[in-house]
Amino acid sequence: MEKVLEVKNLHKSFGSKKILEDVSFSLKEGEILGFIGPNGAGKTTTIKLILGLQSIDSGEVLINGYDTKKNFVQAISKVGAIVESPDLYMYLSGRKNLELIARLYKEVDKKRVEEVIKLVGLTNRIDDKVSKYSLGMRQRLGIAASLLNHPNLLILDEPTNGLDPEGIKELRDLLQKLVKKEKIGVLISSHNLAELESFCTNVCIIQNGVVIDSTSIAEIKKYDIPTYIIELDCVENIEKYIKETDNVSGNFIKVTCPKEEIAELIKKLVKAGYSLYEVKMLEMTLEDAFLKKTGGNVIE
Amino acid sequence: MNNLIKNELTKIFHKKAIYIIAIITIIVGCLDYGIIKLSGSMNKLYENDTTMKYIEDSLSMYDLNNPNDASNYVEDKTMIDVYKATKNYSYESFEYYMLNDKGYEYLSCMNHEKYVTKNEEEYKKCEASYNQLLKDLKEKDWKYFVNQNKEMVEEQIKTTEASLKIATEETDKTLLESELKILNIRLQGINYSLERNIYPSNKTNYSFISMYEGLATEWESLEKDEKTYTDRNQLLNKRDVEKNFKEYNYIIENNIDYSGTFSAKNMMIAEFSGPILFVLVMIIFIAGSIVSDEYNKGTIKQLLLRPFSRTKILASKYISCLIVFLMYTIFYAVVCMIAYGLASGFSSLGEPVVVYDFVSASIVEMGLIPYLLLQFVSVLPVYLIILTLAFFISTFSGNTALSIMVPFMTYFISSIISGLASSMEVKMLKFFPTMCWNFNEYLFGGMPSFKYASLGTSIAITILTFLILFILSFILFKKKDIKNQ
């Protein structure tokens, strides 16, 4: 798979204040990279450096193999992005906004404009002024605008801001469809790890301008050992059967162990004459797993 | 690049504010129309029954034995008499004019003889002339009066020519010669008014004929004046007289229509002789917001993500400002033409403009539109520097309020500085950009009113100022970091 984005050793400071230090990561076609960090970690600044909106102190950014410093026009021509918020001309209609952008690409025609309008489901309201749109609709129009030029790199900065759960689900479905169909790479930033769980194939975690972890979701999920809660009729002598790390509270016990072991435990408990009312597996979040992996590094 | 410019224009033309400015322009245009219409009857407004009644009532307060009071009494009484006599004529009519001119003379004489000198005989004479005038006004048309005048001048010319033949002394000769010259000019003026149907009235440009005579007399003495002027103001005055006399002379000799001060043509020329405030308002508004608005609304980010270099993006914005500036100037000119045309007739717009060119010491005749264009080009640096200043501040500060305010301040301060420069005669001010940017005075070999100004320095300073603002805008824009919101 081709690398659509390569970020190498980015440094950036404003005055004496260091914003980014040695930030590197890369993104391939078909990947969705979650770029995660608390507010003020340097996510937006990194994205602005990638897009050439701010100057790079040192390091380089390659988009589809083009250096953004040397070949900005080629590098940027297959990029779609929303930075901070969908920046639209409020006094123009949704369609006019898209038409203005379409005019700046040779290969984008009227048909493509209609296509993206349909894709984000704005057909009914597209001729209204953007100032009359809700935040969610603006977000969708912003995504439509960023898809106009058939990008193979899509950069979305906090796209879930202002979206309701339904909207987030729609966005996820849309992105997954795009990634499969058009083979694009997506960089998506958020301060909320849990929210991105269902979106991403990879994550890159940044804090205070430094990348602290960059890995695949699968890798993190390795640390995903499930926890079970078992309800019993009584907990007398239960210590014999469980490990010291497990908890007992009331008639509940909380056990953390791989799948195979829990089956054995249940058998033992039944043999010993306990009555089991319920065995429930607790879902573990990406955030929990990440915390486990990094040993309790606080994200928010 | 073309598409970038198209986009910028789309954005500009979707802003409501520019339509508001355009509408204000039209309203002011209509006001101009009203003012021109009104100014014609301003005097008439003042002379109404109430004021006349008041003056009449106060007549009794004068003591006729006091010589001072007596002359004031005569003055006021004559005014009332003229008012009563002209009451039934319109302000623009020929009769109104004649009664105010000759009628005033006779009535004044009558009152003087009656109340001051008390000379019955003289009074009768004046009264007879006055009655003759009233009779003639009823029976004859204006040509009768002008022809009467013409005959008189022709008679004077004959006698002067006769005395010139028998004159022996050189000084007498020259004196008679110049007298003859002026009489001929007067005759020329009369013929012109007869041919052009410029009858004596407040409506036609009859005053032009008498001004022409005045200028001729003045120029006759100044032309012979060979001395070089040490006082600049005297020299400027001489050139002024020369210019006006030559222009009037050309108009009359070539039988070109002279349109008055309030004619559409001359109003247009006056309007375009300097920077137009409304055009400045428009360009400051457009250029001052075109970049900073995008910073403030965040839309600059989307714009910079397109496959164009920053130089091209900024250039497209600058070119769009220029396009709007030119379009608006044309719009403004058309609105003015329509307003002035409606107020004082469209015909004068087709008449040629007559200008005296000091370089070739001859008259240049040109169409109104080329002349207006020439004037526009001569003040173009003012517009361009103000536009570029607004654009520069907009680009580097991102603050729309600042980028609109500073160019305005610059423009208003510029007039204060030029006032200072001419009153205090500060030599160094010739290097000050706003002292250099208006080239209107230099047209047709004109002399700048500021003593130390020179064309070369002004051109150099103007180009330098423009280039600094223009190039700095691009350098700063290329380096600009788009800050987080």
Coordinates of C-alpha atoms in Angstrom, one line a residue, chain B residues 14-392:
Chain B
H14 CA -22.6 38.7 -2.8
K15 CA -21.8 41.2 0.0
K16 CA -24.7 43.5 0.9
A17 CA -22.5 46.4 1.9
I18 CA -21.3 47.2 -1.6
Y19 CA -24.9 47.6 -2.7
I20 CA -25.6 49.9 0.2
I21 CA -22.7 52.1 -0.8
A22 CA -23.9 52.0 -4.4
I23 CA -27.4 53.0 -3.3
I24 CA -26.0 55.9 -1.2
T25 CA -24.1 57.0 -4.3
I26 CA -27.3 57.1 -6.3
I27 CA -29.1 59.0 -3.6
V28 CA -26.3 61.6 -3.4
G29 CA -26.4 61.8 -7.2
C30 CA -30.1 62.7 -6.9
L31 CA -29.4 65.2 -4.2
D32 CA -26.8 66.8 -6.5
Y33 CA -29.6 67.0 -9.1
G34 CA -31.8 68.7 -6.6
I35 CA -29.2 71.1 -5.5
I36 CA -28.4 72.2 -9.0
K37 CA -32.1 72.7 -9.6
L38 CA -32.5 74.7 -6.4
S39 CA -29.4 76.8 -6.8
G40 CA -31.0 78.4 -9.8
S41 CA -33.8 79.8 -7.8
M42 CA -31.9 80.5 -4.6
N43 CA -32.1 84.3 -5.1
K44 CA -35.7 84.0 -5.9
L45 CA -36.2 82.3 -2.6
Y46 CA -34.6 85.1 -0.7
E47 CA -36.6 87.7 -2.5
N48 CA -40.1 87.0 -1.3
D49 CA -43.0 89.2 -0.1
T50 CA -42.2 88.9 3.6
T51 CA -38.7 90.1 3.3
M52 CA -39.7 92.9 1.0
K53 CA -42.5 94.0 3.3
Y54 CA -40.1 94.1 6.1
I55 CA -37.7 96.3 4.2
E56 CA -40.5 98.5 3.1
D57 CA -41.7 99.0 6.6
S58 CA -38.2 99.9 7.8
L59 CA -37.9 102.6 5.2
S60 CA -39.6 105.1 7.4
M61 CA -36.8 104.8 10.0
Y62 CA -34.3 106.5 7.7
D63 CA -33.6 110.2 8.2
L64 CA -33.4 111.6 4.7
N65 CA -31.5 114.7 5.9
N66 CA -28.6 112.5 6.9
P67 CA -26.5 111.8 3.7
N68 CA -25.6 108.3 4.8
D69 CA -29.1 107.3 5.6
A70 CA -30.3 108.9 2.3
S71 CA -28.1 106.7 0.2
N72 CA -29.2 103.6 2.1
Y73 CA -32.8 104.7 1.7
V74 CA -32.3 105.0 -2.1
E75 CA -30.7 101.6 -2.2
D76 CA -33.5 99.8 -0.3
K77 CA -36.2 101.7 -2.1
T78 CA -34.7 100.8 -5.5
M79 CA -34.5 97.2 -4.4
I80 CA -38.2 97.2 -3.6
D81 CA -39.1 99.0 -6.8
V82 CA -37.2 96.5 -8.9
Y83 CA -38.8 93.6 -6.9
K84 CA -42.2 95.0 -7.6
A85 CA -41.4 95.6 -11.3
T86 CA -40.1 92.0 -11.8
K87 CA -42.7 90.3 -9.8
N88 CA -44.7 89.1 -12.8
Y89 CA -41.6 87.8 -14.6
S90 CA -39.9 84.4 -14.0
Y91 CA -36.4 84.4 -12.6
E92 CA -35.0 82.9 -15.7
S93 CA -36.7 85.3 -18.1
F94 CA -35.0 88.0 -20.2
E95 CA -37.3 90.7 -18.8
Y96 CA -36.3 89.9 -15.2
Y97 CA -32.6 90.2 -16.2
M98 CA -33.1 93.5 -18.0
L99 CA -35.1 95.0 -15.1
N100 CA -32.4 94.0 -12.7
D101 CA -29.7 95.4 -15.0
K102 CA -30.9 98.5 -16.8
G103 CA -34.1 98.9 -14.8
Y104 CA -32.1 99.0 -11.6
E105 CA -29.9 101.7 -13.1
Y106 CA -32.9 103.9 -14.0
L107 CA -34.8 103.3 -10.8
S108 CA -31.8 104.0 -8.8
C109 CA -31.3 107.3 -10.6
M110 CA -34.9 108.2 -10.2
N111 CA -34.8 107.6 -6.4
H112 CA -31.5 109.4 -6.1
E113 CA -32.8 112.5 -7.9
K114 CA -36.1 112.5 -6.0
Y115 CA -34.8 112.0 -2.4
V116 CA -31.2 113.1 -2.4
T117 CA -30.5 115.8 -5.0
K118 CA -34.2 116.6 -5.5
N119 CA -33.5 117.6 -9.1
E120 CA -36.8 117.5 -10.9
E121 CA -35.3 117.7 -14.4
E122 CA -32.9 114.8 -14.0
Y123 CA -35.6 112.8 -12.4
K124 CA -37.8 113.3 -15.5
K125 CA -35.0 112.1 -17.7
C126 CA -34.5 108.9 -15.7
E127 CA -38.2 108.3 -15.6
A128 CA -38.4 108.7 -19.3
S129 CA -35.7 106.2 -19.9
Y130 CA -37.3 103.8 -17.5
N131 CA -40.7 104.1 -19.1
Q132 CA -39.1 103.6 -22.5
L133 CA -37.5 100.4 -21.1
L134 CA -40.8 99.1 -19.8
K135 CA -42.4 99.9 -23.2
D136 CA -39.6 98.2 -25.1
L137 CA -39.8 95.2 -22.9
K138 CA -43.4 94.8 -23.7
E139 CA -43.1 95.3 -27.4
K140 CA -39.7 94.1 -28.5
D141 CA -37.7 90.9 -28.0
W142 CA -34.3 90.5 -26.5
K143 CA -32.5 90.8 -29.8
Y144 CA -33.6 94.4 -30.0
F145 CA -31.6 95.3 -26.9
V146 CA -28.5 93.4 -27.8
N147 CA -28.6 94.9 -31.3
Q148 CA -28.9 98.3 -29.7
N149 CA -25.8 97.5 -27.7
K150 CA -24.1 96.2 -30.8
E151 CA -24.7 99.4 -32.7
M152 CA -23.3 101.4 -29.9
V153 CA -20.1 99.3 -29.8
E154 CA -19.7 99.6 -33.6
E155 CA -20.0 103.3 -33.3
Q156 CA -17.3 103.4 -30.7
I157 CA -15.0 101.3 -32.9
K158 CA -15.5 103.7 -35.8
T159 CA -14.6 106.7 -33.7
T160 CA -11.6 104.9 -32.1
E161 CA -10.3 103.9 -35.6
A162 CA -10.7 107.5 -36.7
S163 CA -8.7 108.8 -33.8
L164 CA -6.1 106.2 -34.3
K165 CA -5.5 107.5 -37.9
I166 CA -4.9 111.0 -36.7
A167 CA -2.9 110.1 -33.6
T168 CA 0.7 111.0 -33.8
E169 CA 2.2 110.2 -30.4
E170 CA 3.4 106.7 -30.0
T171 CA 1.9 106.3 -26.5
D172 CA -1.5 107.5 -27.7
K173 CA -1.3 105.0 -30.5
T174 CA -0.7 102.0 -28.3
L175 CA -3.4 103.2 -25.9
L176 CA -6.0 103.5 -28.7
E177 CA -4.9 100.2 -30.2
S178 CA -5.6 98.3 -27.0
E179 CA -8.8 100.1 -26.6
L180 CA -9.8 99.0 -30.1
K181 CA -8.8 95.5 -29.4
I182 CA -11.1 95.3 -26.4
L183 CA -13.9 96.9 -28.3
N184 CA -13.5 94.3 -31.0
I185 CA -13.6 91.6 -28.4
R186 CA -16.8 93.1 -27.0
L187 CA -18.3 93.1 -30.5
Q188 CA -17.2 89.4 -30.9
G189 CA -19.0 88.6 -27.6
I190 CA -22.2 90.3 -28.7
N191 CA -22.2 88.5 -32.1
Y192 CA -21.6 85.2 -30.3
S193 CA -24.6 85.8 -28.0
L194 CA -26.8 86.8 -31.0
E195 CA -25.8 83.7 -33.0
R196 CA -26.1 81.3 -30.0
N197 CA -29.3 82.8 -28.7
I198 CA -27.7 83.5 -25.4
Y199 CA -30.2 86.2 -24.3
P200 CA -29.5 88.2 -21.3
S201 CA -31.0 86.2 -18.4
N202 CA -30.1 84.1 -15.4
K203 CA -30.8 80.9 -17.3
T204 CA -28.4 81.3 -20.2
N205 CA -24.7 82.0 -19.7
Y206 CA -24.9 85.6 -20.5
S207 CA -22.5 86.4 -17.6
F208 CA -19.9 84.5 -19.6
I209 CA -19.9 87.3 -22.2
S210 CA -19.2 89.9 -19.7
M211 CA -16.5 87.7 -18.0
Y212 CA -14.9 87.4 -21.4
E213 CA -14.7 91.1 -21.7
G214 CA -13.2 91.4 -18.2
L215 CA -10.6 88.7 -18.9
A216 CA -9.7 90.4 -22.2
T217 CA -9.0 93.7 -20.5
E218 CA -6.9 92.0 -17.8
W219 CA -4.9 89.9 -20.2
E220 CA -4.4 93.0 -22.4
S221 CA -2.4 94.6 -19.6
L222 CA -0.7 91.4 -18.3
E223 CA 0.5 90.2 -21.7
K224 CA 2.4 93.4 -22.2
D225 CA 3.8 93.1 -18.7
E226 CA 7.2 91.7 -19.6
K227 CA 8.7 91.5 -16.1
T228 CA 9.6 88.2 -14.6
Y229 CA 7.6 87.6 -11.5
T230 CA 9.4 87.0 -8.2
D231 CA 6.1 86.5 -6.4
R232 CA 4.8 83.0 -7.2
N233 CA 1.1 84.0 -6.6
Q234 CA 1.3 86.8 -9.2
L235 CA 2.8 84.4 -11.7
L236 CA 0.1 81.8 -11.0
N237 CA -2.6 84.5 -11.4
K238 CA -1.1 85.6 -14.7
R239 CA -1.2 82.0 -16.0
D240 CA -4.7 81.7 -14.7
V241 CA -5.9 84.8 -16.7
E242 CA -4.0 83.6 -19.7
K243 CA -5.6 80.2 -19.6
N244 CA -9.1 81.4 -19.1
F245 CA -8.9 84.2 -21.7
K246 CA -7.4 81.9 -24.3
E247 CA -10.1 79.3 -23.7
Y248 CA -13.0 81.8 -23.8
N249 CA -11.5 83.4 -26.8
Y250 CA -11.3 80.1 -28.6
I251 CA -14.9 79.2 -27.7
I252 CA -16.2 82.5 -29.0
E253 CA -14.0 82.7 -32.2
N254 CA -14.9 79.1 -33.1
N255 CA -18.5 79.5 -32.2
I256 CA -18.4 76.5 -29.8
D257 CA -21.3 76.2 -27.3
Y258 CA -20.2 77.4 -23.9
S259 CA -22.0 75.5 -21.2
G260 CA -22.3 77.2 -17.8
T261 CA -20.9 76.2 -14.5
F262 CA -24.0 74.1 -13.8
S263 CA -24.1 72.4 -17.2
A264 CA -23.8 68.6 -17.1
K265 CA -20.4 68.9 -18.9
N266 CA -18.8 71.3 -16.5
M267 CA -20.2 69.5 -13.5
M268 CA -18.7 66.3 -14.7
I269 CA -15.3 68.0 -15.2
A270 CA -15.5 69.5 -11.7
E271 CA -16.5 66.1 -10.2
F272 CA -13.6 64.3 -11.9
S273 CA -10.9 67.0 -11.3
G274 CA -9.9 65.3 -8.0
P275 CA -10.2 62.0 -6.1
I276 CA -13.9 61.2 -5.6
L277 CA -14.8 60.5 -2.0
F278 CA -17.4 57.9 -2.9
V279 CA -15.0 55.9 -5.0
L280 CA -12.5 56.1 -2.2
V281 CA -15.1 54.8 0.3
M282 CA -15.8 51.9 -2.0
I283 CA -12.2 50.9 -2.6
I284 CA -11.2 51.3 1.0
F285 CA -14.1 49.1 2.0
I286 CA -13.3 46.4 -0.6
A287 CA -9.5 46.4 -0.3
G288 CA -9.6 46.8 3.5
S289 CA -11.7 43.7 4.0
I290 CA -10.8 41.3 1.2
V291 CA -8.0 39.6 3.0
S292 CA -8.8 40.3 6.7
D293 CA -12.4 39.1 6.4
E294 CA -11.1 35.7 5.4
Y295 CA -8.7 35.6 8.3
N296 CA -11.5 36.5 10.7
K297 CA -14.0 34.0 9.4
G298 CA -11.4 31.3 9.0
T299 CA -12.2 30.8 5.4
I300 CA -8.6 31.7 4.5
K301 CA -7.7 28.1 5.4
Q302 CA -9.9 26.6 2.8
L303 CA -8.6 29.1 0.2
L304 CA -5.0 28.3 1.0
L305 CA -5.7 24.6 0.6
R306 CA -6.4 24.9 -3.1
P307 CA -3.7 24.1 -5.6
F308 CA -2.4 27.6 -6.1
S309 CA 0.6 29.4 -4.7
R310 CA -0.1 32.1 -2.1
T311 CA 1.3 34.7 -4.5
K312 CA -1.4 33.8 -7.0
I313 CA -4.1 33.8 -4.4
L314 CA -3.2 37.3 -3.2
A315 CA -2.7 38.6 -6.7
S316 CA -6.2 37.4 -7.6
K317 CA -7.5 39.4 -4.7
Y318 CA -5.6 42.5 -5.6
I319 CA -6.8 42.3 -9.2
S320 CA -10.4 41.8 -8.1
C321 CA -10.1 45.0 -6.1
L322 CA -8.8 46.9 -9.2
I323 CA -11.7 45.5 -11.2
V324 CA -14.3 46.5 -8.7
F325 CA -12.6 50.0 -8.4
L326 CA -12.9 50.5 -12.2
M327 CA -16.4 49.2 -12.4
Y328 CA -17.6 51.4 -9.6
T329 CA -15.9 54.4 -11.1
I330 CA -17.7 53.9 -14.4
F331 CA -21.0 53.3 -12.5
Y332 CA -20.4 56.5 -10.5
A333 CA -19.7 58.5 -13.7
V334 CA -22.9 57.2 -15.3
V335 CA -25.0 58.0 -12.2
C336 CA -23.5 61.6 -12.2
M337 CA -24.0 62.0 -15.9
I338 CA -27.7 61.0 -15.6
A339 CA -28.3 63.2 -12.5
Y340 CA -26.5 66.3 -14.1
G341 CA -28.1 65.6 -17.4
L342 CA -31.6 65.5 -15.9
A343 CA -30.9 68.7 -14.0
S344 CA -29.4 70.9 -16.7
G345 CA -29.8 69.0 -20.0
F346 CA -27.8 66.3 -21.7
S347 CA -26.8 68.4 -24.8
S348 CA -23.7 69.9 -23.1
L349 CA -22.2 66.4 -22.7
G350 CA -21.7 66.2 -26.4
E351 CA -19.8 69.5 -26.6
P352 CA -16.0 69.4 -26.9
V353 CA -13.8 70.4 -24.0
V354 CA -11.5 73.4 -24.7
V355 CA -8.3 73.5 -22.8
Y356 CA -5.3 75.8 -23.0
D357 CA -2.0 73.9 -23.2
F358 CA 0.9 75.8 -21.7
V359 CA 3.5 73.6 -23.3
S360 CA 2.5 74.3 -26.9
A361 CA 0.9 77.6 -26.0
S362 CA -2.2 76.6 -28.0
I363 CA -5.7 75.4 -27.4
V364 CA -6.5 71.7 -27.3
E365 CA -10.0 70.6 -28.2
M366 CA -11.1 67.1 -27.1
G367 CA -14.2 65.1 -26.4
L368 CA -15.6 65.0 -22.8
I369 CA -15.0 61.3 -22.2
P370 CA -11.3 61.5 -23.2
Y371 CA -10.9 64.6 -21.1
L372 CA -12.5 62.9 -18.1
L373 CA -10.3 59.9 -18.6
L374 CA -7.2 62.1 -18.7
Q375 CA -8.3 63.7 -15.4
F376 CA -9.0 60.3 -13.9
V377 CA -5.5 59.1 -14.9
S378 CA -3.9 62.2 -13.3
V379 CA -5.5 61.3 -9.9
L380 CA -5.2 57.6 -10.4
P381 CA -2.1 57.4 -8.1
V382 CA -4.2 58.7 -5.2
Y383 CA -6.7 55.9 -5.6
L384 CA -4.0 53.2 -6.2
I385 CA -2.0 54.2 -3.1
I386 CA -5.1 54.4 -0.9
L387 CA -6.2 51.0 -2.3
T388 CA -2.8 49.4 -1.8
L389 CA -2.5 50.8 1.7
A390 CA -5.9 49.4 2.7
F391 CA -4.9 46.1 1.1
F392 CA -1.5 46.0 2.8

